Structure formats: C-alpha cells, structure tokens
Short mmCIF file of C-alpha atoms and ligand atoms in Angstrom, two decimals:
data_model
loop_
_atom_site.label_atom_id
_atom_site.label_comp_id
_atom_site.label_asym_id
_atom_site.label_seq_id
_atom_site.Cartn_x
_atom_site.Cartn_y
_atom_site.Cartn_z
CA UNK A 1 97.95 105.42 141.49
CA UNK A 2 101.27 106.56 143.12
CA UNK A 3 101.83 102.75 143.91
CA UNK A 4 101.35 101.84 140.68
CA UNK A 5 103.69 104.62 139.15
CA UNK A 6 106.33 103.40 141.74
CA UNK A 7 105.91 99.87 140.51
CA UNK A 8 106.30 100.92 136.88
CA UNK A 9 109.62 102.72 137.87
CA UNK A 10 110.79 99.54 139.24
CA UNK A 11 110.00 97.64 135.85
CA UNK A 12 111.80 100.29 133.86
CA UNK A 13 114.95 100.21 136.13
CA UNK A 14 115.06 96.45 136.28
CA UNK A 15 115.15 96.32 132.45
CA UNK A 16 117.75 99.19 132.27
CA UNK A 17 119.79 97.08 134.41
CA UNK A 18 119.89 94.17 132.22
CA UNK A 19 120.16 96.14 128.98
CA UNK A 20 123.37 95.26 127.17
CA UNK A 21 123.36 98.68 124.94
CA UNK A 22 126.34 100.83 125.52
CA UNK A 23 125.56 104.11 127.04
CA UNK A 24 122.21 103.03 128.45
CA UNK A 25 120.92 105.20 131.22
CA UNK A 26 121.95 104.38 134.82
CA UNK A 27 119.40 103.41 137.54
CA UNK A 28 119.34 107.03 138.74
CA UNK A 29 118.72 108.46 135.31
CA UNK A 30 115.86 105.87 134.81
CA UNK A 31 114.37 107.36 137.94
CA UNK A 32 114.75 110.94 136.94
CA UNK A 33 113.53 109.95 133.43
CA UNK A 34 110.26 108.45 134.82
CA UNK A 35 109.60 111.16 137.25
CA UNK A 36 110.11 113.65 134.50
CA UNK A 37 107.35 112.13 132.51
CA UNK A 38 105.01 111.69 135.52
CA UNK A 39 105.08 115.50 136.35
CA UNK A 40 104.09 116.65 133.03
CA UNK A 41 100.74 118.57 132.83
CA UNK A 42 97.80 116.68 132.18
CA UNK A 43 95.84 118.24 129.02
CA UNK A 44 92.74 115.75 128.35
CA UNK A 45 91.37 115.12 124.95
CA UNK A 46 92.33 117.14 122.00
CA UNK A 47 92.68 117.32 118.12
CA UNK A 48 95.14 116.87 115.70
CA UNK A 49 94.84 120.39 113.95
CA UNK A 50 94.16 120.59 110.37
CA UNK A 51 93.57 124.14 108.84
CA UNK A 52 90.24 123.11 107.48
CA UNK A 53 89.11 123.39 110.91
CA UNK A 54 90.65 126.75 111.94
CA UNK A 55 87.45 128.81 111.91
CA UNK A 56 85.32 125.91 113.36
CA UNK A 57 87.71 125.60 116.45
CA UNK A 58 86.39 128.46 118.45
CA UNK A 59 82.77 127.53 118.20
CA UNK A 60 83.68 124.01 119.84
CA UNK A 61 86.32 125.53 122.02
CA UNK A 62 84.94 123.58 125.20
CA UNK A 63 85.33 120.01 123.53
CA UNK A 64 89.03 120.64 122.67
CA UNK A 65 91.50 120.72 125.58
CA UNK A 66 94.52 120.89 123.56
CA UNK A 67 95.87 120.72 120.03
CA UNK A 68 98.61 118.59 118.18
CA UNK A 69 100.12 120.73 115.63
CA UNK A 70 102.21 119.18 112.72
CA UNK A 71 105.66 120.77 113.18
CA UNK A 72 106.64 120.70 109.64
CA UNK A 73 103.76 122.73 108.33
CA UNK A 74 105.16 125.67 110.15
CA UNK A 75 108.81 125.44 108.86
CA UNK A 76 109.95 128.89 107.63
CA UNK A 77 106.32 129.94 107.74
CA UNK A 78 104.59 132.32 105.39
CA UNK A 79 102.80 135.60 107.31
CA UNK A 80 99.48 133.61 107.27
CA UNK A 81 100.94 130.38 108.55
CA UNK A 82 102.80 132.23 111.14
CA UNK A 83 99.62 134.23 112.13
CA UNK A 84 97.91 130.87 112.35
CA UNK A 85 100.33 129.33 114.70
CA UNK A 86 100.05 132.61 117.00
CA UNK A 87 96.26 132.38 116.97
CA UNK A 88 96.56 128.69 117.83
CA UNK A 89 98.93 129.39 120.57
CA UNK A 90 97.09 132.27 121.95
CA UNK A 91 94.21 129.90 122.64
CA UNK A 92 95.16 126.34 123.26
CA UNK A 93 98.14 124.43 124.68
CA UNK A 94 100.06 123.26 121.48
CA UNK A 95 102.15 120.12 121.15
CA UNK A 96 104.23 119.88 118.11
CA UNK A 97 104.30 116.52 116.35
CA UNK A 98 107.15 116.11 113.85
CA UNK A 99 107.17 113.88 110.65
CA UNK A 100 110.43 113.52 109.54
CA UNK A 101 113.15 113.65 112.43
CA UNK A 102 113.81 110.19 111.01
CA UNK A 103 115.04 109.25 114.47
CA UNK A 104 115.63 105.67 113.10
CA UNK A 105 117.95 106.86 110.09
CA UNK A 106 121.19 105.15 110.12
CA UNK A 107 122.74 107.99 108.54
CA UNK A 108 121.92 110.25 111.29
CA UNK A 109 119.64 113.43 111.89
CA UNK A 110 119.34 115.88 109.16
CA UNK A 111 120.66 119.08 110.70
CA UNK A 112 118.47 121.55 108.74
CA UNK A 113 115.27 119.47 109.81
CA UNK A 114 116.49 119.62 113.49
CA UNK A 115 116.96 123.21 113.38
CA UNK A 116 113.73 123.91 111.88
CA UNK A 117 111.96 121.52 114.44
CA UNK A 118 113.97 123.42 117.19
CA UNK A 119 112.63 126.83 116.09
CA UNK A 120 108.94 125.63 116.53
CA UNK A 121 109.74 124.15 119.67
CA UNK A 122 111.38 127.23 121.00
CA UNK A 123 108.29 129.28 119.61
CA UNK A 124 105.62 127.34 120.91
CA UNK A 125 107.48 126.21 124.34
CA UNK A 126 105.18 123.25 124.43
CA UNK A 127 105.05 120.64 127.74
CA UNK A 128 106.53 118.07 125.17
CA UNK A 129 106.83 117.37 121.74
CA UNK A 130 106.87 114.24 119.48
CA UNK A 131 107.93 112.26 116.56
CA UNK A 132 107.81 108.55 115.42
CA UNK A 133 110.06 105.40 115.86
CA UNK A 134 110.84 105.23 112.12
CA UNK A 135 113.14 106.48 109.34
CA UNK A 136 111.83 108.81 106.68
CA UNK A 137 115.18 109.43 104.94
CA UNK A 138 118.05 107.40 103.40
CA UNK A 139 120.82 107.86 100.81
CA UNK A 140 119.60 111.20 99.76
CA UNK A 141 116.09 110.23 99.39
CA UNK A 142 113.13 111.70 101.39
CA UNK A 143 110.66 108.98 101.31
CA UNK A 144 107.73 111.15 102.58
CA UNK A 145 106.23 108.28 104.47
CA UNK A 146 107.08 106.63 107.76
CA UNK A 147 108.96 103.43 107.28
CA UNK A 148 109.68 100.96 110.28
CA UNK A 149 113.09 100.13 111.56
CA UNK A 150 114.10 96.43 112.22
CA UNK A 151 113.61 95.64 115.99
CA UNK A 152 117.46 95.05 116.44
CA UNK A 153 120.47 96.13 118.62
CA UNK A 154 121.71 98.12 115.51
CA UNK A 155 118.60 100.15 115.53
CA UNK A 156 118.51 100.88 119.25
CA UNK A 157 122.03 102.16 118.84
CA UNK A 158 121.08 104.40 116.01
CA UNK A 159 118.00 105.72 117.84
CA UNK A 160 120.02 106.17 121.05
CA UNK A 161 122.71 108.28 119.01
CA UNK A 162 120.03 110.17 117.07
CA UNK A 163 118.09 110.93 120.31
CA UNK A 164 121.05 112.29 121.91
CA UNK A 165 121.75 114.81 118.97
CA UNK A 166 118.04 116.03 118.97
CA UNK A 167 118.10 116.29 122.90
CA UNK A 168 121.41 118.30 122.63
CA UNK A 169 119.27 121.00 121.01
CA UNK A 170 115.73 120.45 122.00
CA UNK A 171 115.10 120.96 125.70
CA UNK A 172 111.77 119.83 126.25
CA UNK A 173 110.66 116.24 126.89
CA UNK A 174 110.31 114.12 123.65
CA UNK A 175 108.17 111.29 123.16
CA UNK A 176 108.21 108.64 120.19
CA UNK A 177 105.37 107.12 118.37
CA UNK A 178 104.84 103.51 117.64
CA UNK A 179 103.88 103.25 113.81
CA UNK A 180 102.01 100.59 111.74
CA UNK A 181 104.42 97.93 110.98
CA UNK A 182 104.26 97.72 107.19
CA UNK A 183 107.39 96.06 106.90
CA UNK A 184 108.93 93.22 109.07
CA UNK A 185 112.48 92.43 108.72
CA UNK A 186 114.55 89.16 109.29
CA UNK A 187 116.93 91.18 111.71
CA UNK A 188 114.23 91.39 114.16
CA UNK A 189 115.52 90.39 117.55
CA UNK A 190 112.80 91.82 119.93
CA UNK A 191 109.11 91.87 120.32
CA UNK A 192 107.17 95.01 119.87
CA UNK A 193 107.07 95.53 123.82
CA UNK A 194 110.62 94.75 124.23
CA UNK A 195 111.87 97.20 121.50
CA UNK A 196 109.79 100.13 122.83
CA UNK A 197 110.83 99.26 126.37
CA UNK A 198 114.38 99.21 125.32
CA UNK A 199 114.21 102.71 123.68
CA UNK A 200 112.66 103.83 126.92
CA UNK A 201 115.51 102.21 128.86
CA UNK A 202 118.22 103.60 126.79
CA UNK A 203 117.03 107.04 126.57
CA UNK A 204 115.27 109.77 128.48
CA UNK A 205 112.23 109.58 126.06
CA UNK A 206 108.49 108.83 126.54
CA UNK A 207 106.15 107.19 124.32
CA UNK A 208 103.16 108.11 122.26
CA UNK A 209 101.09 105.16 121.99
CA UNK A 210 98.94 105.14 118.85
CA UNK A 211 96.12 102.90 120.04
CA UNK A 212 94.97 102.53 116.16
CA UNK A 213 98.59 101.39 115.07
CA UNK A 214 98.79 99.03 117.93
CA UNK A 215 95.30 97.58 117.09
CA UNK A 216 96.32 97.29 113.30
CA UNK A 217 99.73 95.69 114.24
CA UNK A 218 98.00 93.30 116.68
CA UNK A 219 95.52 91.92 114.08
CA UNK A 220 97.80 91.91 111.02
CA UNK A 221 100.75 90.37 112.95
CA UNK A 222 98.52 88.50 115.31
CA UNK A 223 99.32 89.40 118.84
CA UNK A 224 97.70 90.48 121.88
CA UNK A 225 97.85 94.35 122.15
CA UNK A 226 97.12 94.37 125.91
CA UNK A 227 100.03 92.13 126.50
CA UNK A 228 102.35 94.52 124.81
CA UNK A 229 100.84 97.44 126.96
CA UNK A 230 101.38 95.16 130.07
CA UNK A 231 105.04 94.98 129.20
CA UNK A 232 105.81 98.61 128.47
CA UNK A 233 107.41 100.99 131.02
CA UNK A 234 104.01 102.54 131.48
CA UNK A 235 105.06 105.63 133.48
CA UNK A 236 106.61 106.69 130.06
CA UNK A 237 103.39 106.52 128.00
CA UNK A 238 102.60 110.20 128.05
CA UNK A 239 99.93 110.48 125.24
CA UNK A 240 97.67 108.46 123.01
CA UNK A 241 96.60 108.73 119.33
CA UNK A 242 93.28 107.18 118.09
CA UNK A 243 91.37 107.41 114.73
CA UNK A 244 89.69 104.94 112.47
CA UNK A 245 91.38 102.72 109.99
CA UNK A 246 90.34 100.69 107.14
CA UNK A 247 90.39 96.87 106.36
CA UNK A 248 91.51 96.34 102.83
CA UNK A 249 92.48 93.23 100.96
CA UNK A 250 92.71 91.08 104.38
CA UNK A 251 94.84 93.75 106.21
CA UNK A 252 94.13 96.68 108.22
CA UNK A 253 95.51 99.90 107.20
CA UNK A 254 96.23 103.16 108.99
CA UNK A 255 94.09 105.24 106.69
CA UNK A 256 93.30 107.76 109.22
CA UNK A 257 90.33 108.63 107.28
CA UNK A 258 87.16 107.63 109.08
CA UNK A 259 85.39 107.43 112.39
CA UNK A 260 86.96 105.28 114.99
CA UNK A 261 85.79 101.68 114.73
CA UNK A 262 84.39 99.77 117.91
CA UNK A 263 87.39 97.55 118.13
CA UNK A 264 89.59 100.48 118.32
CA UNK A 265 87.14 102.20 121.21
CA UNK A 266 87.44 98.93 122.93
CA UNK A 267 91.25 98.88 123.02
CA UNK A 268 91.45 102.67 123.94
CA UNK A 269 89.20 102.02 126.98
CA UNK A 270 91.28 98.92 127.97
CA UNK A 271 94.53 100.71 127.76
CA UNK A 272 93.28 103.59 129.75
CA UNK A 273 92.27 101.26 132.35
CA UNK A 274 95.89 99.94 132.65
CA UNK A 275 97.60 103.26 132.21
CA UNK A 276 97.53 106.91 133.09
CA UNK A 277 98.29 109.44 130.39
CA UNK A 278 98.49 113.31 129.89
CA UNK A 279 96.44 113.74 126.79
CA UNK A 280 94.81 111.82 123.90
CA UNK A 281 94.59 113.04 120.39
CA UNK A 282 92.19 112.25 117.67
CA UNK A 283 94.26 112.24 114.59
CA UNK A 284 92.16 112.52 111.42
CA UNK A 285 94.02 113.18 108.29
CA UNK A 286 92.13 112.22 105.28
CA UNK A 287 88.43 112.82 104.01
CA UNK A 288 88.23 115.17 106.87
CA UNK A 289 84.83 116.05 107.97
CA UNK A 290 83.16 119.32 109.63
CA UNK A 291 84.46 119.42 113.13
CA UNK A 292 81.13 119.21 114.22
CA UNK A 293 81.17 115.58 113.26
CA UNK A 294 84.47 114.81 115.21
CA UNK A 295 83.36 116.44 118.48
CA UNK A 296 81.32 113.36 119.51
CA UNK A 297 84.59 111.32 119.23
CA UNK A 298 86.55 113.64 121.36
CA UNK A 299 83.57 113.81 124.01
CA UNK A 300 83.45 110.04 124.09
CA UNK A 301 87.26 109.92 124.38
CA UNK A 302 87.03 112.33 127.17
CA UNK A 303 84.41 110.40 129.31
CA UNK A 304 86.79 107.10 128.99
CA UNK A 305 89.72 109.50 129.99
CA UNK A 306 87.85 110.97 132.93
CA UNK A 307 86.56 107.53 134.24
CA UNK A 308 89.96 106.10 134.04
CA UNK A 309 91.35 109.02 136.32
CA UNK A 310 88.57 108.66 138.81
CA UNK B 1 131.91 105.22 124.72
CA UNK B 2 133.21 104.55 121.29
CA UNK B 3 131.36 102.31 119.21
CA UNK B 4 132.99 98.78 118.51
CA UNK B 5 133.94 97.63 114.96
CA UNK B 6 130.89 95.41 114.96
CA UNK B 7 128.51 98.10 115.84
CA UNK B 8 129.84 99.95 113.06
CA UNK B 9 129.38 97.27 110.66
CA UNK B 10 125.86 96.70 111.79
CA UNK B 11 125.13 100.33 111.43
CA UNK B 12 126.58 100.44 107.95
CA UNK B 13 124.60 97.56 106.78
CA UNK B 14 121.50 99.22 108.28
CA UNK B 15 122.15 102.45 106.45
CA UNK B 16 122.51 100.48 103.02
CA UNK B 17 119.38 98.31 103.71
CA UNK B 18 117.41 101.63 104.55
CA UNK B 19 118.93 103.26 101.29
CA UNK B 20 117.81 100.04 99.34
CA UNK B 21 114.29 100.30 100.76
CA UNK B 22 114.06 103.90 99.99
CA UNK B 23 114.97 103.19 96.65
CA UNK B 24 112.60 100.40 96.22
CA UNK B 25 109.70 102.58 97.82
CA UNK B 26 110.10 105.47 95.74
CA UNK B 27 111.29 104.08 92.43
CA UNK B 28 114.38 106.09 92.65
CA UNK B 29 117.95 104.86 91.95
CA UNK B 30 121.27 106.24 92.71
CA UNK B 31 121.43 107.60 89.44
CA UNK B 32 118.17 109.61 89.74
CA UNK B 33 118.84 111.11 93.13
CA UNK B 34 122.29 112.15 92.06
CA UNK B 35 124.15 110.17 94.70
CA UNK B 36 125.98 107.09 94.24
CA UNK B 37 124.29 104.26 95.63
CA UNK B 38 126.15 101.40 96.95
CA UNK B 39 122.68 99.74 97.78
CA UNK B 40 121.43 99.67 94.38
CA UNK B 41 121.51 96.02 93.03
CA UNK B 42 122.61 94.38 96.32
CA UNK B 43 119.64 92.08 96.49
CA UNK B 44 120.77 90.47 99.97
CA UNK B 45 119.86 93.69 101.69
CA UNK B 46 116.28 93.21 101.19
CA UNK B 47 116.26 89.45 101.33
CA UNK B 48 114.05 88.09 103.94
CA UNK B 49 111.65 91.00 103.59
CA UNK B 50 108.42 90.05 102.08
CA UNK B 51 108.32 91.56 98.58
CA UNK B 52 104.51 92.08 98.87
CA UNK B 53 105.17 94.27 101.93
CA UNK B 54 107.37 96.44 100.11
CA UNK B 55 105.00 96.68 97.14
CA UNK B 56 102.17 97.65 99.54
CA UNK B 57 104.16 100.37 101.13
CA UNK B 58 105.16 101.74 97.81
CA UNK B 59 101.42 101.70 96.76
CA UNK B 60 100.51 103.57 100.20
CA UNK B 61 103.30 106.25 99.39
CA UNK B 62 101.81 106.82 95.89
CA UNK B 63 98.22 107.01 97.06
CA UNK B 64 99.31 109.51 99.69
CA UNK B 65 101.14 111.64 96.84
CA UNK B 66 97.88 111.30 94.83
CA UNK B 67 95.50 112.46 97.73
CA UNK B 68 97.72 115.56 98.68
CA UNK B 69 98.08 116.53 95.12
CA UNK B 70 94.29 116.20 94.39
CA UNK B 71 93.78 118.64 97.45
CA UNK B 72 96.42 121.13 96.41
CA UNK B 73 94.86 121.19 92.79
CA UNK B 74 91.14 121.09 93.20
CA UNK B 75 90.13 122.58 89.98
CA UNK B 76 92.39 120.24 88.04
CA UNK B 77 91.18 117.28 90.10
CA UNK B 78 87.69 118.20 89.03
CA UNK B 79 88.53 118.25 85.43
CA UNK B 80 90.49 115.15 85.31
CA UNK B 81 87.95 113.20 87.52
CA UNK B 82 88.72 109.52 87.64
CA UNK B 83 91.56 109.99 85.24
CA UNK B 84 93.58 111.90 87.82
CA UNK B 85 95.13 109.02 89.80
CA UNK B 86 96.39 107.45 86.45
CA UNK B 87 97.96 110.73 85.10
CA UNK B 88 99.54 111.17 88.45
CA UNK B 89 101.09 107.91 88.56
CA UNK B 90 102.31 108.47 84.83
CA UNK B 91 103.79 111.58 85.96
CA UNK B 92 105.50 109.98 89.14
CA UNK B 93 107.43 107.38 87.15
CA UNK B 94 109.61 110.40 86.17
CA UNK B 95 109.12 112.79 89.15
CA UNK B 96 109.98 112.49 92.83
CA UNK B 97 110.69 115.32 95.37
CA UNK B 98 112.42 115.70 98.58
CA UNK B 99 111.98 117.61 101.52
CA UNK B 100 109.06 119.33 103.54
CA UNK B 101 107.92 121.22 100.35
CA UNK B 102 107.62 117.98 98.36
CA UNK B 103 103.87 118.19 98.28
CA UNK B 104 103.86 121.52 96.66
CA UNK B 105 106.60 120.70 94.16
CA UNK B 106 104.45 117.57 93.02
CA UNK B 107 101.61 119.79 92.60
CA UNK B 108 103.57 122.60 90.81
CA UNK B 109 105.42 120.05 88.46
CA UNK B 110 102.35 118.08 87.81
CA UNK B 111 100.47 121.12 86.21
CA UNK B 112 103.48 121.87 84.20
CA UNK B 113 103.65 118.19 82.97
CA UNK B 114 100.00 118.25 82.05
CA UNK B 115 99.95 121.40 80.43
CA UNK B 116 102.26 119.92 77.59
CA UNK B 117 100.08 116.69 77.35
CA UNK B 118 96.42 117.78 77.56
CA UNK B 119 94.42 120.54 75.95
CA UNK B 120 90.74 119.57 76.62
CA UNK B 121 88.43 120.87 78.00
CA UNK B 122 88.90 124.55 76.98
CA UNK B 123 89.27 125.70 80.28
CA UNK B 124 91.89 123.13 81.30
CA UNK B 125 94.91 125.57 80.23
CA UNK B 126 93.70 128.41 82.63
CA UNK B 127 92.68 125.96 85.47
CA UNK B 128 96.55 124.58 85.36
CA UNK B 129 97.87 128.08 85.26
CA UNK B 130 95.72 129.32 88.03
CA UNK B 131 96.52 126.52 90.14
CA UNK B 132 100.21 126.61 89.16
CA UNK B 133 100.23 130.33 90.38
CA UNK B 134 98.51 129.61 93.62
CA UNK B 135 100.97 126.81 94.52
CA UNK B 136 103.96 129.21 93.60
CA UNK B 137 102.35 131.78 95.76
CA UNK B 138 101.92 129.40 98.63
CA UNK B 139 105.62 128.50 98.27
CA UNK B 140 107.45 131.61 97.75
CA UNK B 141 108.29 134.48 100.16
CA UNK B 142 108.55 137.01 97.09
CA UNK B 143 106.51 136.40 93.85
CA UNK B 144 105.19 138.41 91.26
CA UNK B 145 103.18 137.04 88.20
CA UNK B 146 100.95 138.54 85.71
CA UNK B 147 98.75 136.58 83.05
CA UNK B 148 95.60 136.90 81.20
CA UNK B 149 92.81 134.06 81.41
CA UNK B 150 89.88 133.41 79.16
CA UNK B 151 87.66 131.83 81.76
CA UNK B 152 86.63 132.79 85.17
CA UNK B 153 88.23 129.65 86.78
CA UNK B 154 88.71 131.06 90.39
CA UNK B 155 84.91 131.35 90.75
CA UNK B 156 84.21 128.17 89.19
CA UNK B 157 86.73 126.22 91.62
CA UNK B 158 84.78 127.69 94.50
CA UNK B 159 81.27 126.67 93.12
CA UNK B 160 80.86 122.89 93.11
CA UNK B 161 77.39 123.33 91.43
CA UNK B 162 78.81 125.31 88.33
CA UNK B 163 79.57 122.66 85.79
CA UNK B 164 82.00 124.89 83.77
CA UNK B 165 83.45 128.38 84.29
CA UNK B 166 82.09 131.43 82.48
CA UNK B 167 83.98 132.63 79.29
CA UNK B 168 85.23 136.10 80.78
CA UNK B 169 88.82 137.40 79.70
CA UNK B 170 90.61 138.64 82.62
CA UNK B 171 94.05 139.65 83.75
CA UNK B 172 95.45 138.05 87.05
CA UNK B 173 98.03 139.72 89.19
CA UNK B 174 99.75 137.36 91.72
CA UNK B 175 101.71 139.15 94.14
CA UNK B 176 103.41 138.10 97.47
CA UNK B 177 105.75 140.10 99.42
CA UNK B 178 106.76 138.62 102.74
CA UNK B 179 108.28 141.69 104.59
CA UNK B 180 107.23 142.04 108.04
CA UNK B 181 104.29 144.87 107.94
CA UNK B 182 103.48 144.39 104.44
CA UNK B 183 100.32 142.77 103.32
CA UNK B 184 100.21 139.78 101.24
CA UNK B 185 98.21 140.56 98.10
CA UNK B 186 96.67 137.82 95.67
CA UNK B 187 94.47 139.30 93.08
CA UNK B 188 91.76 138.95 92.45
CA UNK B 189 90.29 137.82 95.73
CA UNK B 190 89.50 134.03 95.70
FE1 FE2 C 1 99.70 108.28 114.98
#
C-alpha cells in the first residue's frame, strides 16, 4: 500500500512538472497535497442523507458509517433543519456536499453562496467537503443543474482561480466530483483523465470519483473507464459515489432513482481493486425507497470496500 | 502571476459561452433575467455543440423541476395526476427562479398560477391554498396567515386510500416564529 501511494505521488508530481498552466503547484506542494489526502480518516460506507430517512437512520445505525449531507439544504436553516443537522452531527461523521459552488463558472464564485457554504463547513467541521467539476451559474442565471465545462486550458484557469477563492475561506480539504458529460464541446483539448489529473496537479484538491457517472460517460462516449482510473492521480481519489442509472433512448442517464446495476457494481469492484479510498456513498435522489431497501446495497459496498483494504 | 491577454480573452469567451448555454437550457434570455446579454443571438458560441445534447440537457432540467415540485405539492400532484407534468411545462414557459430556494418558489408560484386557471374538483382550491401556505411556512422565518377551508384537505393528503377529502369547514392558522427559544406552530397539526 505504501509503495503504491509513493508511486502515485511520483505520477502526480511528474505531470505537475510538465504542466503549462501558470500558477500550478510546485513539486513540493504536490507532495504536500498528496500527503494531506492520504492522511484523511477512513470512514467506510455511508449514505447520501435524505430527510425521508431521518427516523429510520437509527434503526440501521450499524450499516451506516457516515453520512453525506447536501450543504445547500442547511443554508439559513429553519429551527427544524438546524435541529436535524445537530442530530445528524451528534450521531454520524458528516461530509457536506455542495451543489452550486459552480467551480467552473468563468464569471467567478458567488460570494453569498460561498459564505453560506463556509458556515456549514465551520459548523460541521468535517474531514473534507465536496462539490462538482461543473458550472451551475452564468449571466445571472442559476441553471439549477450541473453543467459540464469544456476540457480546455481556459477551464483549468477558471477552476484554479475559483478554487483559490474558495480555499481562502474554507480550510478543510476540498474534493471535486466528475459529473456526467451531457454536453461535449469542440474546445475540448484533454481526455477525461488528463483533465481531472491536471485539476489535481494545478490545485490542492482531491477527487470524488462518481463511479456511476464514470460508467455512464464510458458507455455513452465509448471509452474504457478503467483506463481513466489508471491514469488519474490515485492518491487524490478520496471518496466514491455510486447508485443506479437508467438506459433511455439509447443513452445512459444519471437518474439516481434505482438500485445499482450489475455493470456498475463490477466497475466499483474493479476501481476499488486499483485504488484505496476513504469513503463510499450511495447517492439515491429519486424514487427513494424505505431505508431498509437500501441497506443491502450498503452492505454489499462495504464487503467490496473491506476486501479491497485487506 | 497576472493573466495574459490571451487568457483573458479565452475566459471572456468561456463566460459568454456559459451564458449562452444557461439561456438555452433554461429558455431564458437577457430580457427575462433583467441582465443585458451579449451572448444572446451569437450562434457561434454554441456552434460545434450537438443541439441534441443541449435539448436533452434542457429536458433533464425541466423533468427535475417537475419531480421536485411534485414532491413539494403532494395534494396538487394527486389531483392533477398525469396532467401535472403538462401543466407545469406550461407554467415553466413563463417562470424560472434562481438560487437555493428555487424549488420552493417553483412550488409557491405554481399553486398561484394554477389557482387562476383551474376550478375542478371542488377541493382543488383548498388544496392549492393549503400547499401554498405550507411552502410559505417552510421558506419564511416569520409568517402568519389565517384562512378558511371548506374541505379537510390536510387529513386527505396524508391518507392515500381516501379518494376525496371530507367536506368540513375549518379555520386554519399558520404561524411561524423563528426566534430562538420559541416554538414553531403550524395549526392544525398535519
Ligand atoms: Fe455523484
């Protein structure tokens, strides 16, 4: 394990040295970033918390190692939401997951959103927090949906500057999630792996690898998902997401509304044979069943997670 | 390190492209957002992007809004049934909200919009009022409202096996006061 981690640091630093982006991290900073992510606590397998499961959580406490909460749901909380947050915090390790930092917005970070995100992080004091490699805001419009950015140098510059702004006020490690590539741009200059790798090389940031999104992109855009994982700075992959998707009109969609399919389980297993992560989250958003129906998925993920650690 | 002029122009173009995409995905233009749009009408910003991908993304966005509004308005969704998505799409042609409370604003404005357009069944009006008030209660720190209903809508919403609400005149008081130490009261209990 130690040998693998050292090899990964060497890969990360080697790419950083070749990077042409101004302001990229030095080799020393690259080492520091890699070490910072390796030393994060290992949580295990948890759930993306949805309020409908609030009461049931405690009867399945043993199957849930940690919870990911949607940070946006606790902005300016009403007393019941504040009480909910305090209840969760008293019983589980929590990871705040943002939906609209809009780290890929060329017009910059929204100061009001950032300040609300910061207050959740300060309240929860998590081991890390996360958002997406996407933009959700442009020209005064909040799209309300994660939209991909071109895999270009211009996007890398924007992400770097936005991340610095965020990291000036948020002092816990930030990890960024790969989204489904619903829109592809003629401006793309890099492959998925190169783009994610460069984001890590340029910044002190980790990755939240959504295995379902990786699977969906690999099928819709015909590439080998494991080749992408192989080429990523693996010691920066802190957390995984997984959930079922849907195949509609010839394409996979990240519907987050059904049980995880066999193909996605297989990919999760293969990914965990290649990398060591700190936590895995089942991210069910739609057609949410009683929690008891999700527990077998958590248990299955846990046995894969534990097997990968042994 | 200061950005070069090339970097600046790439970033400006990216900003315009993102704006053009945001407008395409939401059906909004600079006029509707109240912000002048340089992107509006510059077809080259989106050239090279497959129009089918933009259309699919726009469809995903509207479906997401429909699903969120449906769960915020369970009684209204039950009355409208399979008409719910069509009615919401019609509403969405003229309405789009920004920010973290956009889900609630969709729900609140959709009840207002429906109230002026539909009258049947007889308990629709009470259902819309009840769900409107619930959303207002959810989204305000201080809120007070008092109104009369002809049907026992809250009990009906919580009972899926009850085909229609009982006819029963009742006064409803909705009260929220968020000061620390004070209790939230929403009367009668759900
Ligand atoms: Fe995800």
